[in-house]
Amino acid sequence: MQDLNDLRFFDAVVTNGGFAPAGRALHVPKSKLSRRIAALENRLGARLIERSSRRFRVTDIGLAFHAQCQLAVAAADRAEALVEASLSEPRGTVRMSCPSGLVPMISDMLPEFLTLYPKGNIEILAADRPVDVIAERIDVALRVRTRLDTDAALTMRTLAHSRRILIASPALANLVGGSDLAALKQMPTLSSASDGADVIWRLEHRDGTIDSIRHRPRLRCDDFSAVRAAALAGLGVALLPDHACAVELRAGTLVRVLPEWRSENGIVHLVFTTRTGLPPLVRAWIDHLAKAFRNPELFGER
């Protein structure tokens, strides 16, 4: 039966360039290492090391075997570290990227988490651009896309589904007549799209019909809170994510306009680099976000 300790012994002998230095590094007698490597060679039926009183040379097959031993030893070390970390209190720093429009929502989730994990820190990069998770050393990226990326190096975890809806103050909403998009053409609008002369809202009707409206908004700002504030003031009709105006909709300070229409659903999801070996604090933060986003008051039909 294979003894994985032999792989560690062989790795130490090759890495240290001999049995004596490997024995000193491992605090294992040189004679024991020699016997174990000899037994390993007998079991494999291959000469891994050429050795004599004056010579120590790793054979070609020994070098190839050593490369795999290194992988096995590293994997074993990671496995042990994972268990040790799970038994200790999560600590350290989580670097997270997040669209600016979702920062207020994430901010509401922070106090409970940081209270639960007093040795943990959170750094948030508010960015409305594609963030390179690996190059920018991001532990967790929160994204809202109409479809998930396909990248073998990244893991996706869906949290919720979001959609943009037409909203306005109650007084302004009463001025919008009819049930088709033509009713909006005479109304002032507010947009979170900050570039271009005109803005095009592509919308889907409840019956599946797709239509669009081209308009020039009175206000453009890629910060949802500024657009929401303008809508609350009655300055125009806005197309905002449902989660960005959930509180105001429940309070009645904002109402749906042409509720039969909405934009394409967006997938709110997390992106991180690996499923296994995540630091405990990162795993805890991911689980905390997943639990918070299941709150029906944040997402869901209204």
Tab-separated table of C-alpha atoms in Angstrom:
chain	number	residue	atom	x	y	z
A	1	MET	CA	0.000	0.000	0.000
A	2	GLN	CA	1.249	3.474	-0.878
A	3	ASP	CA	2.506	5.589	2.017
A	4	LEU	CA	2.155	9.293	1.213
A	5	ASN	CA	4.918	10.055	3.707
A	6	ASP	CA	7.324	8.486	1.213
A	7	LEU	CA	6.423	11.206	-1.274
A	8	ARG	CA	7.276	13.861	1.294
A	9	PHE	CA	10.546	12.090	2.145
A	10	PHE	CA	11.507	11.818	-1.521
A	11	ASP	CA	10.632	15.467	-2.122
A	12	ALA	CA	12.845	16.514	0.810
A	13	VAL	CA	15.778	14.378	-0.381
A	14	VAL	CA	15.668	15.811	-3.905
A	15	THR	CA	14.991	19.386	-2.793
A	16	ASN	CA	17.830	19.341	-0.255
A	17	GLY	CA	20.238	17.534	-2.573
A	18	GLY	CA	20.928	14.481	-0.455
A	19	PHE	CA	19.879	12.240	2.421
A	20	ALA	CA	21.927	13.936	5.127
A	21	PRO	CA	20.631	17.485	4.529
A	22	ALA	CA	17.090	16.155	4.080
A	23	GLY	CA	17.373	14.305	7.377
A	24	ARG	CA	18.452	17.492	9.122
A	25	ALA	CA	15.575	19.452	7.543
A	26	LEU	CA	12.976	16.832	8.530
A	27	HIS	CA	14.614	15.817	11.833
A	28	VAL	CA	14.584	12.237	10.560
A	29	PRO	CA	17.627	9.907	10.682
A	30	LYS	CA	19.480	9.609	7.382
A	31	SER	CA	19.315	5.816	7.611
A	32	LYS	CA	15.524	5.890	7.829
A	33	LEU	CA	15.248	8.116	4.770
A	34	SER	CA	17.531	5.808	2.816
A	35	ARG	CA	15.459	2.748	3.725
A	36	ARG	CA	12.172	4.453	2.848
A	37	ILE	CA	13.385	5.665	-0.538
A	38	ALA	CA	14.802	2.225	-1.315
A	39	ALA	CA	11.447	0.649	-0.427
A	40	LEU	CA	9.677	3.224	-2.613
A	41	GLU	CA	11.926	2.362	-5.560
A	42	ASN	CA	11.312	-1.361	-5.043
A	43	ARG	CA	7.567	-0.845	-4.990
A	44	LEU	CA	7.675	1.316	-8.137
A	45	GLY	CA	10.196	-0.915	-9.878
A	46	ALA	CA	12.268	2.090	-10.945
A	47	ARG	CA	15.529	3.685	-9.904
A	48	LEU	CA	14.779	7.233	-8.772
A	49	ILE	CA	18.182	8.215	-7.347
A	50	GLU	CA	21.682	7.066	-8.290
A	51	ARG	CA	23.710	7.151	-5.094
A	52	SER	CA	27.080	6.065	-3.830
A	53	SER	CA	29.548	7.313	-1.256
A	54	ARG	CA	30.672	10.039	-3.664
A	55	ARG	CA	27.711	10.604	-5.944
A	56	PHE	CA	24.073	11.712	-5.683
A	57	ARG	CA	22.084	12.045	-8.899
A	58	VAL	CA	18.342	12.065	-9.538
A	59	THR	CA	17.432	10.008	-12.592
A	60	ASP	CA	15.250	11.324	-15.383
A	61	ILE	CA	12.257	9.321	-14.176
A	62	GLY	CA	13.128	10.481	-10.662
A	63	LEU	CA	12.898	14.120	-11.755
A	64	ALA	CA	9.527	13.528	-13.398
A	65	PHE	CA	8.322	11.670	-10.297
A	66	HIS	CA	9.580	14.496	-8.078
A	67	ALA	CA	7.524	17.080	-9.979
A	68	GLN	CA	4.371	15.112	-9.181
A	69	CYS	CA	5.479	14.579	-5.583
A	70	GLN	CA	5.745	18.338	-5.155
A	71	LEU	CA	2.147	18.744	-6.323
A	72	ALA	CA	0.960	16.026	-3.958
A	73	VAL	CA	2.852	17.474	-0.982
A	74	ALA	CA	1.532	20.982	-1.719
A	75	ALA	CA	-2.032	19.653	-1.988
A	76	ALA	CA	-1.662	17.827	1.334
A	77	ASP	CA	-0.338	20.979	2.988
A	78	ARG	CA	-3.260	22.985	1.612
A	79	ALA	CA	-5.716	20.375	2.860
A	80	GLU	CA	-4.271	20.514	6.368
A	81	ALA	CA	-4.177	24.315	6.314
A	82	LEU	CA	-7.825	24.371	5.264
A	83	VAL	CA	-8.827	22.272	8.270
A	84	GLU	CA	-6.674	24.322	10.636
A	85	ALA	CA	-8.166	27.540	9.280
A	86	SER	CA	-11.713	26.225	9.661
A	87	LEU	CA	-11.046	25.605	13.337
A	88	SER	CA	-9.682	29.094	13.915
A	89	GLU	CA	-11.496	32.396	13.999
A	90	PRO	CA	-11.822	33.950	10.508
A	91	ARG	CA	-9.531	36.929	10.201
A	92	GLY	CA	-7.787	39.056	7.628
A	93	THR	CA	-9.081	41.270	4.829
A	94	VAL	CA	-11.606	40.649	2.064
A	95	ARG	CA	-11.168	42.773	-1.055
A	96	MET	CA	-14.439	43.155	-2.916
A	97	SER	CA	-15.451	44.996	-6.070
A	98	CYS	CA	-19.018	46.205	-6.451
A	99	PRO	CA	-21.020	48.375	-8.891
A	100	SER	CA	-21.499	51.816	-7.372
A	101	GLY	CA	-25.272	51.426	-7.469
A	102	LEU	CA	-25.109	48.455	-5.125
A	103	VAL	CA	-22.709	50.003	-2.600
A	104	PRO	CA	-25.523	51.346	-0.348
A	105	MET	CA	-27.074	47.878	-0.181
A	106	ILE	CA	-23.736	46.244	0.620
A	107	SER	CA	-23.103	48.925	3.243
A	108	ASP	CA	-26.273	47.837	5.042
A	109	MET	CA	-24.897	44.283	5.197
A	110	LEU	CA	-21.526	45.272	6.664
A	111	PRO	CA	-22.302	46.057	10.338
A	112	GLU	CA	-23.673	42.605	11.154
A	113	PHE	CA	-20.780	40.845	9.417
A	114	LEU	CA	-18.042	42.948	10.998
A	115	THR	CA	-19.671	42.460	14.400
A	116	LEU	CA	-19.722	38.688	13.888
A	117	TYR	CA	-16.056	38.672	12.810
A	118	PRO	CA	-14.218	41.319	14.847
A	119	LYS	CA	-10.830	40.256	13.400
A	120	GLY	CA	-12.038	40.703	9.821
A	121	ASN	CA	-11.759	43.720	7.534
A	122	ILE	CA	-13.582	44.570	4.310
A	123	GLU	CA	-12.189	46.702	1.467
A	124	ILE	CA	-14.731	47.686	-1.216
A	125	LEU	CA	-13.778	48.913	-4.667
A	126	ALA	CA	-16.773	50.740	-6.158
A	127	ALA	CA	-16.334	50.334	-9.900
A	128	ASP	CA	-18.747	50.535	-12.827
A	129	ARG	CA	-16.283	48.830	-15.161
A	130	PRO	CA	-15.155	45.278	-15.797
A	131	VAL	CA	-12.814	44.362	-12.953
A	132	ASP	CA	-10.027	41.827	-13.502
A	133	VAL	CA	-10.442	39.680	-10.405
A	134	ILE	CA	-7.005	38.082	-10.650
A	135	ALA	CA	-4.892	41.046	-11.783
A	136	GLU	CA	-6.480	43.449	-9.282
A	137	ARG	CA	-6.272	40.971	-6.388
A	138	ILE	CA	-10.020	40.947	-5.812
A	139	ASP	CA	-11.296	38.176	-3.540
A	140	VAL	CA	-14.964	38.583	-4.472
A	141	ALA	CA	-16.556	40.592	-7.289
A	142	LEU	CA	-20.262	41.450	-7.227
A	143	ARG	CA	-21.672	41.810	-10.742
A	144	VAL	CA	-25.004	42.360	-12.437
A	145	ARG	CA	-25.087	40.992	-15.992
A	146	THR	CA	-27.799	39.781	-18.331
A	147	ARG	CA	-25.764	36.580	-18.768
A	148	LEU	CA	-22.973	34.913	-16.846
A	149	ASP	CA	-19.391	34.965	-18.076
A	150	THR	CA	-17.768	31.699	-19.052
A	151	ASP	CA	-14.274	31.533	-17.593
A	152	ALA	CA	-12.788	28.281	-16.351
A	153	ALA	CA	-10.577	30.195	-13.903
A	154	LEU	CA	-13.545	31.834	-12.167
A	155	THR	CA	-16.400	30.528	-10.054
A	156	MET	CA	-19.861	32.120	-10.262
A	157	ARG	CA	-22.517	32.107	-7.549
A	158	THR	CA	-25.908	33.572	-8.429
A	159	LEU	CA	-27.484	35.630	-5.650
A	160	ALA	CA	-30.660	37.037	-7.155
A	161	HIS	CA	-32.272	38.436	-10.285
A	162	SER	CA	-32.804	42.133	-10.802
A	163	ARG	CA	-34.699	44.149	-13.359
A	164	ARG	CA	-35.015	47.818	-14.217
A	165	ILE	CA	-38.463	49.278	-13.867
A	166	LEU	CA	-40.028	52.618	-14.757
A	167	ILE	CA	-40.674	54.697	-11.643
A	168	ALA	CA	-41.738	58.257	-10.799
A	169	SER	CA	-43.217	60.315	-8.013
A	170	PRO	CA	-46.971	59.699	-7.521
A	171	ALA	CA	-47.851	63.168	-8.836
A	172	LEU	CA	-45.830	62.750	-12.014
A	173	ALA	CA	-47.033	59.180	-12.526
A	174	ASN	CA	-50.621	60.408	-12.613
A	175	LEU	CA	-49.774	62.491	-15.682
A	176	VAL	CA	-48.689	59.441	-17.673
A	177	GLY	CA	-51.726	58.163	-19.531
A	178	GLY	CA	-52.240	55.074	-21.630
A	179	SER	CA	-50.435	51.767	-21.393
A	180	ASP	CA	-47.834	51.933	-24.169
A	181	LEU	CA	-44.460	53.598	-24.377
A	182	ALA	CA	-45.830	56.450	-26.474
A	183	ALA	CA	-47.210	57.847	-23.226
A	184	LEU	CA	-43.640	58.543	-22.104
A	185	LYS	CA	-42.664	60.674	-25.080
A	186	GLN	CA	-44.102	63.825	-23.578
A	187	MET	CA	-42.664	63.183	-20.115
A	188	PRO	CA	-39.321	64.332	-18.692
A	189	THR	CA	-36.921	61.468	-18.037
A	190	LEU	CA	-33.941	60.689	-15.829
A	191	SER	CA	-31.187	58.285	-16.790
A	192	SER	CA	-28.323	56.393	-15.182
A	193	ALA	CA	-26.593	56.230	-18.578
A	194	SER	CA	-24.015	59.005	-18.550
A	195	ASP	CA	-22.781	58.988	-22.147
A	196	GLY	CA	-24.276	59.680	-25.574
A	197	ALA	CA	-26.643	62.384	-26.764
A	198	ASP	CA	-29.823	60.323	-26.668
A	199	VAL	CA	-30.673	57.397	-24.433
A	200	ILE	CA	-32.538	54.329	-25.640
A	201	TRP	CA	-34.577	52.319	-23.167
A	202	ARG	CA	-35.169	48.807	-24.492
A	203	LEU	CA	-38.134	47.350	-22.653
A	204	GLU	CA	-40.121	44.135	-22.574
A	205	HIS	CA	-43.899	43.982	-22.157
A	206	ARG	CA	-45.542	41.450	-19.891
A	207	ASP	CA	-46.804	39.637	-23.001
A	208	GLY	CA	-43.258	39.311	-24.367
A	209	THR	CA	-43.377	42.233	-26.795
A	210	ILE	CA	-40.099	44.127	-27.124
A	211	ASP	CA	-40.125	47.869	-27.773
A	212	SER	CA	-37.885	50.846	-27.111
A	213	ILE	CA	-38.047	54.571	-26.531
A	214	ARG	CA	-35.403	57.116	-27.514
A	215	HIS	CA	-35.246	60.203	-25.304
A	216	ARG	CA	-32.967	62.944	-24.038
A	217	PRO	CA	-33.090	62.905	-20.220
A	218	ARG	CA	-33.137	65.978	-18.027
A	219	LEU	CA	-30.591	64.334	-15.728
A	220	ARG	CA	-27.834	61.837	-16.436
A	221	CYS	CA	-25.859	60.253	-13.640
A	222	ASP	CA	-24.412	56.770	-13.211
A	223	ASP	CA	-25.070	57.005	-9.461
A	224	PHE	CA	-28.486	55.451	-8.812
A	225	SER	CA	-28.985	57.495	-5.638
A	226	ALA	CA	-28.828	60.781	-7.578
A	227	VAL	CA	-31.352	59.542	-10.153
A	228	ARG	CA	-33.604	58.240	-7.385
A	229	ALA	CA	-33.472	61.580	-5.554
A	230	ALA	CA	-34.467	63.403	-8.728
A	231	ALA	CA	-37.379	61.009	-9.245
A	232	LEU	CA	-38.513	61.568	-5.650
A	233	ALA	CA	-38.494	65.303	-6.354
A	234	GLY	CA	-40.845	64.765	-9.302
A	235	LEU	CA	-38.283	65.812	-11.917
A	236	GLY	CA	-38.874	62.916	-14.292
A	237	VAL	CA	-39.513	59.244	-14.994
A	238	ALA	CA	-36.527	56.986	-14.280
A	239	LEU	CA	-35.583	53.467	-15.259
A	240	LEU	CA	-33.893	52.015	-12.188
A	241	PRO	CA	-33.086	48.558	-10.839
A	242	ASP	CA	-35.884	47.353	-8.580
A	243	HIS	CA	-33.490	46.935	-5.661
A	244	ALA	CA	-32.369	50.570	-5.965
A	245	CYS	CA	-35.856	51.872	-5.214
A	246	ALA	CA	-37.380	49.055	-3.144
A	247	VAL	CA	-37.674	51.139	0.036
A	248	GLU	CA	-39.373	54.040	-1.760
A	249	LEU	CA	-41.791	51.734	-3.558
A	250	ARG	CA	-42.883	50.153	-0.285
A	251	ALA	CA	-43.281	53.602	1.286
A	252	GLY	CA	-45.271	54.894	-1.706
A	253	THR	CA	-42.958	57.850	-2.311
A	254	LEU	CA	-42.192	56.313	-5.713
A	255	VAL	CA	-44.594	54.283	-7.836
A	256	ARG	CA	-44.381	52.134	-10.930
A	257	VAL	CA	-45.053	53.819	-14.265
A	258	LEU	CA	-46.433	51.606	-17.040
A	259	PRO	CA	-45.964	48.529	-14.822
A	260	GLU	CA	-46.549	46.222	-17.794
A	261	TRP	CA	-43.106	47.208	-19.057
A	262	ARG	CA	-39.673	46.412	-17.650
A	263	SER	CA	-36.131	45.882	-18.847
A	264	GLU	CA	-34.361	42.570	-19.361
A	265	ASN	CA	-33.572	40.682	-16.156
A	266	GLY	CA	-30.097	41.062	-14.729
A	267	ILE	CA	-28.314	38.264	-12.847
A	268	VAL	CA	-26.838	39.465	-9.571
A	269	HIS	CA	-23.886	37.168	-8.902
A	270	LEU	CA	-20.544	36.793	-7.201
A	271	VAL	CA	-17.305	35.948	-8.971
A	272	PHE	CA	-14.261	34.482	-7.225
A	273	THR	CA	-11.268	32.471	-8.288
A	274	THR	CA	-11.750	29.068	-6.680
A	275	ARG	CA	-14.262	26.916	-4.822
A	276	THR	CA	-11.687	25.199	-2.613
A	277	GLY	CA	-9.047	26.680	-0.372
A	278	LEU	CA	-10.846	29.978	0.151
A	279	PRO	CA	-9.730	31.812	3.295
A	280	PRO	CA	-12.385	31.355	6.007
A	281	LEU	CA	-13.203	35.066	6.109
A	282	VAL	CA	-13.803	35.168	2.340
A	283	ARG	CA	-16.039	32.097	2.545
A	284	ALA	CA	-17.938	33.635	5.463
A	285	TRP	CA	-18.447	36.896	3.525
A	286	ILE	CA	-19.756	35.018	0.478
A	287	ASP	CA	-22.205	33.077	2.640
A	288	HIS	CA	-23.262	36.293	4.407
A	289	LEU	CA	-24.007	37.988	1.089
A	290	ALA	CA	-25.925	34.966	-0.195
A	291	LYS	CA	-28.112	34.963	2.909
A	292	ALA	CA	-28.740	38.713	2.746
A	293	PHE	CA	-29.701	38.647	-0.927
A	294	ARG	CA	-32.349	36.021	-0.228
A	295	ASN	CA	-34.266	38.742	1.625
A	296	PRO	CA	-37.513	39.110	-0.390
A	297	GLU	CA	-37.652	42.798	0.500
A	298	LEU	CA	-34.576	43.396	-1.654
A	299	PHE	CA	-35.614	41.375	-4.708
A	300	GLY	CA	-38.835	39.867	-5.889
A	301	GLU	CA	-42.117	40.714	-7.518
A	302	ARG	CA	-43.899	43.783	-6.246
